[in-house]
Amino acid sequence: MDLKEILYGLFGPNSTVDACAGSPSTASTSGTFNSHGRLPKNPLLDALAPLLGGQLSPLLRALNLANNILGARLGLPIDPSFLLTLAVAAWAINRFARQLYHALAVIVTAHFMASITVASTDEIYVHMMKWLAVQPLVTTSRSLMVETAAHSAWEDDEDQIDALQLRTIAGGGDEKYLNFSNQQANAPPRFVPAIGLHGFWYGRRYFRLQRKHQSFLDDNSGGARGSTGTTLEKEEVLVISCFGRSTTPIKTLLQAVKQHYYSDHVARTTIKRPSPQPLRRFNGRNWATVAVRPVRGLRTVILDAAQKSTVLADMNEYLHPATPRWYANRGIPLRRGYLFHGPPGTGKTSLSFALAGVFGLDIYVISLLEPTLSEEDLGTLFSSLPRRCVVLLEDIDAAGLRRPQEEIEEEEASEAPATDKKTRPGRGPRASVNGDKESASHDQPAAHRPREDWKVSDLARALKAPGAGGDDRKGISLSGLLNAIDGVASQEGRVLVMTTNHPEALDAALIRPGRVDLQVAFGNATSEQARELFERMYEADAAKNDAAVEKSAEATQNGQAEDKGAEVGGGDGVEGLSHIAAAFGSKIDDGLLSPAEIQGFLLKRKKDPKKALRETDRWVEAMKAQKENKTKVLTVQ
């Protein structure tokens, strides 16, 4: 092979270099050229040449050069036209096979498979993704999506105690302190199937999962601020399918997925709040889970035993499956409302949480002070509640409910001649905490009060007043709340719990029978309740001490048992703790301190009940002085 043949291979048959000028032996050596020194004719190449344009000539030149080199040295001639024909044929076969596969897949899916679609706005979507994250055939897929797994404080594993980092700090002496700087680094992420097709086996049956996005026209956007008409929205869906013409296997799978999701919720209570406004209006997600906490025992709530029994019996009868028919036969709406009222820190919210745990219900918390919450949103939230749940409206007296301007002007006109009155028509007497001076300031409209007397509730009322911020529809009115609670379109079967520190400040229409069926009064702790609270705080450690003493007695190691007891709860067993708790309760006057104040004092001494008893007298005297002086600064804690 000489230089002329190489140049001919580089520049093609149209080159000015004549391949025939070379030696005859060279032309016969290469099997690429014909007798005229040109590339062999190929009808397929001639047909593809106009389509490929200038890309054909460089490709043939490269293949021709490779043919000359390999053919001359190794005796392996490569025909460029044959290779190109083979490549085009392979491409055509691949395209045909793909189209055939998709056509067969459409036929099989339409006639031989059943499917169920799950929208991302539904709770079953969350259940399915959690279940898929632990399936081995899905987690080992080559197409995954990573998510940050959020864990609450109650979900931390106890084996993480061994991995805790202890560090000393400057000026802290030899004491070692916990450091959680590597907590997020050690937390593993969660892997779920990515967008696309996935397959897995369940119950000896093959299932196909398709995760995709689909577009839809949203007609509800016309009511949103700044938008008009119909908009094109996107949502994610899961399409679960299996072979067969029945969806029963998929339904069985979804039921198992739901049971798996709630398997760890048996001893926990789920707390939900309204989703952000964009999710509520455009994605249909009205509620979002904010916390999953362990069930709180009813005995941990400091309340009179008779009142506890009354609330439990009333709610148990209301939630019975036979109750709806009883209500329907008598034409009574299936609703139940409770009002928990009393001073702060007496256990109103705690009782709501404990009742939800007793009956296994979720808690739906609604804050009427939410700036983005309108009356329309409130009605939508109530209508989307499940059949059985607990709806919690905390501090309803400070919710900033507004009434129509006509009623406000009429009420102010009726009260103008008698400025020294402490009551209003249709409402109870106003609560006075700091005497007549504070009561008089509260009788004034919020806009005319001194700046130092303003509260958060006054600011909420000012923001939600008609015309505030240029939007007369902003805020929740009293009539809007009443319509959401027991209007024609209101959801039935739920349990409504309202808490307040000042029941006299509530409107009579809000707490009338039918909306509030049972009122529960909370108060400061009695001496007996203080004893129960003290005993409950240390009883677990006392039981450990008894077990340690019993174990050491069996091993005849009394000295070691004393050391072990000194480490847990001060070394007193259950019997010794009862005497200490009785002594503690005798030092607490009835109605002096709230359960929250007593619990806060004991938490600072949670490992030593004897120390708590020794410091009780000094703490009680300091609390009495604080309440007499009406100060908020604690001198002894």
PDB file of C-alpha atoms in Angstrom, residues 130-261:
ATOM      1  CA  LYS A 130     -42.976   4.779  53.000  1.00  0.00           C
ATOM      2  CA  TRP A 131     -43.697   1.130  52.204  1.00  0.00           C
ATOM      3  CA  LEU A 132     -41.680   1.200  48.977  1.00  0.00           C
ATOM      4  CA  ALA A 133     -38.686   2.662  50.816  1.00  0.00           C
ATOM      5  CA  VAL A 134     -38.227  -0.609  52.740  1.00  0.00           C
ATOM      6  CA  GLN A 135     -38.845  -3.056  49.886  1.00  0.00           C
ATOM      7  CA  PRO A 136     -35.581  -4.776  48.815  1.00  0.00           C
ATOM      8  CA  LEU A 137     -36.504  -5.175  45.135  1.00  0.00           C
ATOM      9  CA  VAL A 138     -37.273  -1.455  44.897  1.00  0.00           C
ATOM     10  CA  THR A 139     -34.392  -0.099  46.971  1.00  0.00           C
ATOM     11  CA  THR A 140     -31.890  -2.060  44.847  1.00  0.00           C
ATOM     12  CA  SER A 141     -33.193  -0.501  41.641  1.00  0.00           C
ATOM     13  CA  ARG A 142     -30.806   1.435  39.417  1.00  0.00           C
ATOM     14  CA  SER A 143     -33.186   4.415  39.243  1.00  0.00           C
ATOM     15  CA  LEU A 144     -33.879   5.898  42.669  1.00  0.00           C
ATOM     16  CA  MET A 145     -34.774   9.241  44.197  1.00  0.00           C
ATOM     17  CA  VAL A 146     -33.248  10.294  47.498  1.00  0.00           C
ATOM     18  CA  GLU A 147     -35.223  12.051  50.232  1.00  0.00           C
ATOM     19  CA  THR A 148     -34.200  13.486  53.568  1.00  0.00           C
ATOM     20  CA  ALA A 149     -35.777  11.321  56.240  1.00  0.00           C
ATOM     21  CA  ALA A 150     -37.182  13.522  58.999  1.00  0.00           C
ATOM     22  CA  HIS A 151     -37.350  11.993  62.473  1.00  0.00           C
ATOM     23  CA  SER A 152     -38.913  13.474  65.558  1.00  0.00           C
ATOM     24  CA  ALA A 153     -37.322  13.458  68.990  1.00  0.00           C
ATOM     25  CA  TRP A 154     -39.438  10.432  69.911  1.00  0.00           C
ATOM     26  CA  GLU A 155     -38.120   8.335  67.006  1.00  0.00           C
ATOM     27  CA  ASP A 156     -34.448   8.346  67.965  1.00  0.00           C
ATOM     28  CA  ASP A 157     -33.076   4.880  68.544  1.00  0.00           C
ATOM     29  CA  GLU A 158     -31.869   4.063  72.016  1.00  0.00           C
ATOM     30  CA  ASP A 159     -28.747   2.459  70.575  1.00  0.00           C
ATOM     31  CA  GLN A 160     -27.615   5.952  69.556  1.00  0.00           C
ATOM     32  CA  ILE A 161     -26.664   6.545  73.178  1.00  0.00           C
ATOM     33  CA  ASP A 162     -23.425   4.638  72.616  1.00  0.00           C
ATOM     34  CA  ALA A 163     -22.579   6.909  69.661  1.00  0.00           C
ATOM     35  CA  LEU A 164     -22.998  10.176  71.576  1.00  0.00           C
ATOM     36  CA  GLN A 165     -20.095  12.597  71.481  1.00  0.00           C
ATOM     37  CA  LEU A 166     -18.940  14.094  74.778  1.00  0.00           C
ATOM     38  CA  ARG A 167     -16.716  17.161  74.791  1.00  0.00           C
ATOM     39  CA  THR A 168     -15.261  19.507  77.350  1.00  0.00           C
ATOM     40  CA  ILE A 169     -15.609  23.253  76.892  1.00  0.00           C
ATOM     41  CA  ALA A 170     -13.382  26.137  77.883  1.00  0.00           C
ATOM     42  CA  GLY A 171     -14.252  27.360  81.345  1.00  0.00           C
ATOM     43  CA  GLY A 172     -16.449  24.347  82.037  1.00  0.00           C
ATOM     44  CA  GLY A 173     -13.950  22.408  84.086  1.00  0.00           C
ATOM     45  CA  ASP A 174     -13.763  18.646  83.688  1.00  0.00           C
ATOM     46  CA  GLU A 175     -17.489  18.301  82.989  1.00  0.00           C
ATOM     47  CA  LYS A 176     -18.288  16.747  79.607  1.00  0.00           C
ATOM     48  CA  TYR A 177     -21.187  18.009  77.506  1.00  0.00           C
ATOM     49  CA  LEU A 178     -23.125  16.421  74.680  1.00  0.00           C
ATOM     50  CA  ASN A 179     -22.373  17.496  71.125  1.00  0.00           C
ATOM     51  CA  PHE A 180     -24.719  16.688  68.225  1.00  0.00           C
ATOM     52  CA  SER A 181     -22.702  18.210  65.381  1.00  0.00           C
ATOM     53  CA  ASN A 182     -22.527  14.840  63.595  1.00  0.00           C
ATOM     54  CA  GLN A 183     -26.182  13.950  64.095  1.00  0.00           C
ATOM     55  CA  GLN A 184     -27.280  14.974  60.607  1.00  0.00           C
ATOM     56  CA  ALA A 185     -24.219  13.377  59.015  1.00  0.00           C
ATOM     57  CA  ASN A 186     -25.024  10.003  60.583  1.00  0.00           C
ATOM     58  CA  ALA A 187     -28.723  10.135  59.707  1.00  0.00           C
ATOM     59  CA  PRO A 188     -29.263   7.926  56.629  1.00  0.00           C
ATOM     60  CA  PRO A 189     -31.441   9.291  53.807  1.00  0.00           C
ATOM     61  CA  ARG A 190     -34.462   7.505  52.413  1.00  0.00           C
ATOM     62  CA  PHE A 191     -34.456   6.080  48.892  1.00  0.00           C
ATOM     63  CA  VAL A 192     -37.671   5.756  46.906  1.00  0.00           C
ATOM     64  CA  PRO A 193     -38.372   4.857  43.264  1.00  0.00           C
ATOM     65  CA  ALA A 194     -37.600   7.656  40.819  1.00  0.00           C
ATOM     66  CA  ILE A 195     -39.846   8.869  38.031  1.00  0.00           C
ATOM     67  CA  GLY A 196     -40.393   5.986  35.606  1.00  0.00           C
ATOM     68  CA  LEU A 197     -41.343   2.300  35.571  1.00  0.00           C
ATOM     69  CA  HIS A 198     -40.466  -0.107  38.376  1.00  0.00           C
ATOM     70  CA  GLY A 199     -41.400  -3.683  39.167  1.00  0.00           C
ATOM     71  CA  PHE A 200     -41.666  -5.613  42.413  1.00  0.00           C
ATOM     72  CA  TRP A 201     -43.137  -8.830  43.802  1.00  0.00           C
ATOM     73  CA  TYR A 202     -45.674  -9.079  46.601  1.00  0.00           C
ATOM     74  CA  GLY A 203     -47.576 -12.185  47.654  1.00  0.00           C
ATOM     75  CA  ARG A 204     -46.236 -14.266  44.724  1.00  0.00           C
ATOM     76  CA  ARG A 205     -47.600 -11.738  42.264  1.00  0.00           C
ATOM     77  CA  TYR A 206     -45.732  -9.298  40.060  1.00  0.00           C
ATOM     78  CA  PHE A 207     -46.727  -5.629  40.284  1.00  0.00           C
ATOM     79  CA  ARG A 208     -45.689  -2.773  38.075  1.00  0.00           C
ATOM     80  CA  LEU A 209     -45.302   0.728  39.492  1.00  0.00           C
ATOM     81  CA  GLN A 210     -45.220   3.788  37.273  1.00  0.00           C
ATOM     82  CA  ARG A 211     -44.372   7.104  38.885  1.00  0.00           C
ATOM     83  CA  LYS A 212     -45.100  10.027  36.591  1.00  0.00           C
ATOM     84  CA  HIS A 213     -46.292  13.617  36.323  1.00  0.00           C
ATOM     85  CA  GLN A 214     -49.520  14.528  34.626  1.00  0.00           C
ATOM     86  CA  SER A 215     -51.021  17.888  33.744  1.00  0.00           C
ATOM     87  CA  PHE A 216     -54.568  19.003  34.430  1.00  0.00           C
ATOM     88  CA  LEU A 217     -56.660  22.141  34.146  1.00  0.00           C
ATOM     89  CA  ASP A 218     -57.422  23.777  37.489  1.00  0.00           C
ATOM     90  CA  ASP A 219     -60.677  25.731  37.551  1.00  0.00           C
ATOM     91  CA  ASN A 220     -60.286  26.723  41.212  1.00  0.00           C
ATOM     92  CA  SER A 221     -57.479  29.189  40.561  1.00  0.00           C
ATOM     93  CA  GLY A 222     -59.936  31.876  39.584  1.00  0.00           C
ATOM     94  CA  GLY A 223     -60.623  32.563  43.249  1.00  0.00           C
ATOM     95  CA  ALA A 224     -56.959  33.036  44.104  1.00  0.00           C
ATOM     96  CA  ARG A 225     -55.540  36.489  44.386  1.00  0.00           C
ATOM     97  CA  GLY A 226     -53.750  37.664  41.271  1.00  0.00           C
ATOM     98  CA  SER A 227     -55.004  34.837  39.026  1.00  0.00           C
ATOM     99  CA  THR A 228     -57.898  34.665  36.624  1.00  0.00           C
ATOM    100  CA  GLY A 229     -59.432  31.848  34.661  1.00  0.00           C
ATOM    101  CA  THR A 230     -58.198  28.294  34.307  1.00  0.00           C
ATOM    102  CA  THR A 231     -54.550  27.398  34.788  1.00  0.00           C
ATOM    103  CA  LEU A 232     -52.521  24.354  33.792  1.00  0.00           C
ATOM    104  CA  GLU A 233     -51.225  22.529  36.856  1.00  0.00           C
ATOM    105  CA  LYS A 234     -49.068  19.436  37.333  1.00  0.00           C
ATOM    106  CA  GLU A 235     -49.373  16.695  39.890  1.00  0.00           C
ATOM    107  CA  GLU A 236     -47.562  13.461  40.549  1.00  0.00           C
ATOM    108  CA  VAL A 237     -49.394  10.140  40.437  1.00  0.00           C
ATOM    109  CA  LEU A 238     -48.573   6.505  41.089  1.00  0.00           C
ATOM    110  CA  VAL A 239     -50.066   3.923  38.733  1.00  0.00           C
ATOM    111  CA  ILE A 240     -50.020   0.447  40.286  1.00  0.00           C
ATOM    112  CA  SER A 241     -50.902  -2.404  37.924  1.00  0.00           C
ATOM    113  CA  CYS A 242     -50.795  -6.192  37.834  1.00  0.00           C
ATOM    114  CA  PHE A 243     -51.679  -8.957  35.382  1.00  0.00           C
ATOM    115  CA  GLY A 244     -55.326  -9.932  35.360  1.00  0.00           C
ATOM    116  CA  ARG A 245     -58.648  -8.201  34.868  1.00  0.00           C
ATOM    117  CA  SER A 246     -59.406  -7.706  38.578  1.00  0.00           C
ATOM    118  CA  THR A 247     -58.114  -4.953  40.863  1.00  0.00           C
ATOM    119  CA  THR A 248     -58.511  -7.124  43.966  1.00  0.00           C
ATOM    120  CA  PRO A 249     -54.757  -7.898  44.265  1.00  0.00           C
ATOM    121  CA  ILE A 250     -53.956  -4.182  44.113  1.00  0.00           C
ATOM    122  CA  LYS A 251     -56.578  -3.418  46.756  1.00  0.00           C
ATOM    123  CA  THR A 252     -55.058  -6.101  48.969  1.00  0.00           C
ATOM    124  CA  LEU A 253     -51.641  -4.539  48.438  1.00  0.00           C
ATOM    125  CA  LEU A 254     -52.890  -1.051  49.337  1.00  0.00           C
ATOM    126  CA  GLN A 255     -54.547  -2.388  52.482  1.00  0.00           C
ATOM    127  CA  ALA A 256     -51.268  -4.030  53.515  1.00  0.00           C
ATOM    128  CA  VAL A 257     -49.427  -0.774  52.774  1.00  0.00           C
ATOM    129  CA  LYS A 258     -51.845   1.155  54.980  1.00  0.00           C
ATOM    130  CA  GLN A 259     -51.463  -1.344  57.810  1.00  0.00           C
ATOM    131  CA  HIS A 260     -47.685  -1.084  57.519  1.00  0.00           C
ATOM    132  CA  TYR A 261     -47.868   2.699  57.774  1.00  0.00           C
TER     133      TYR A 261
END
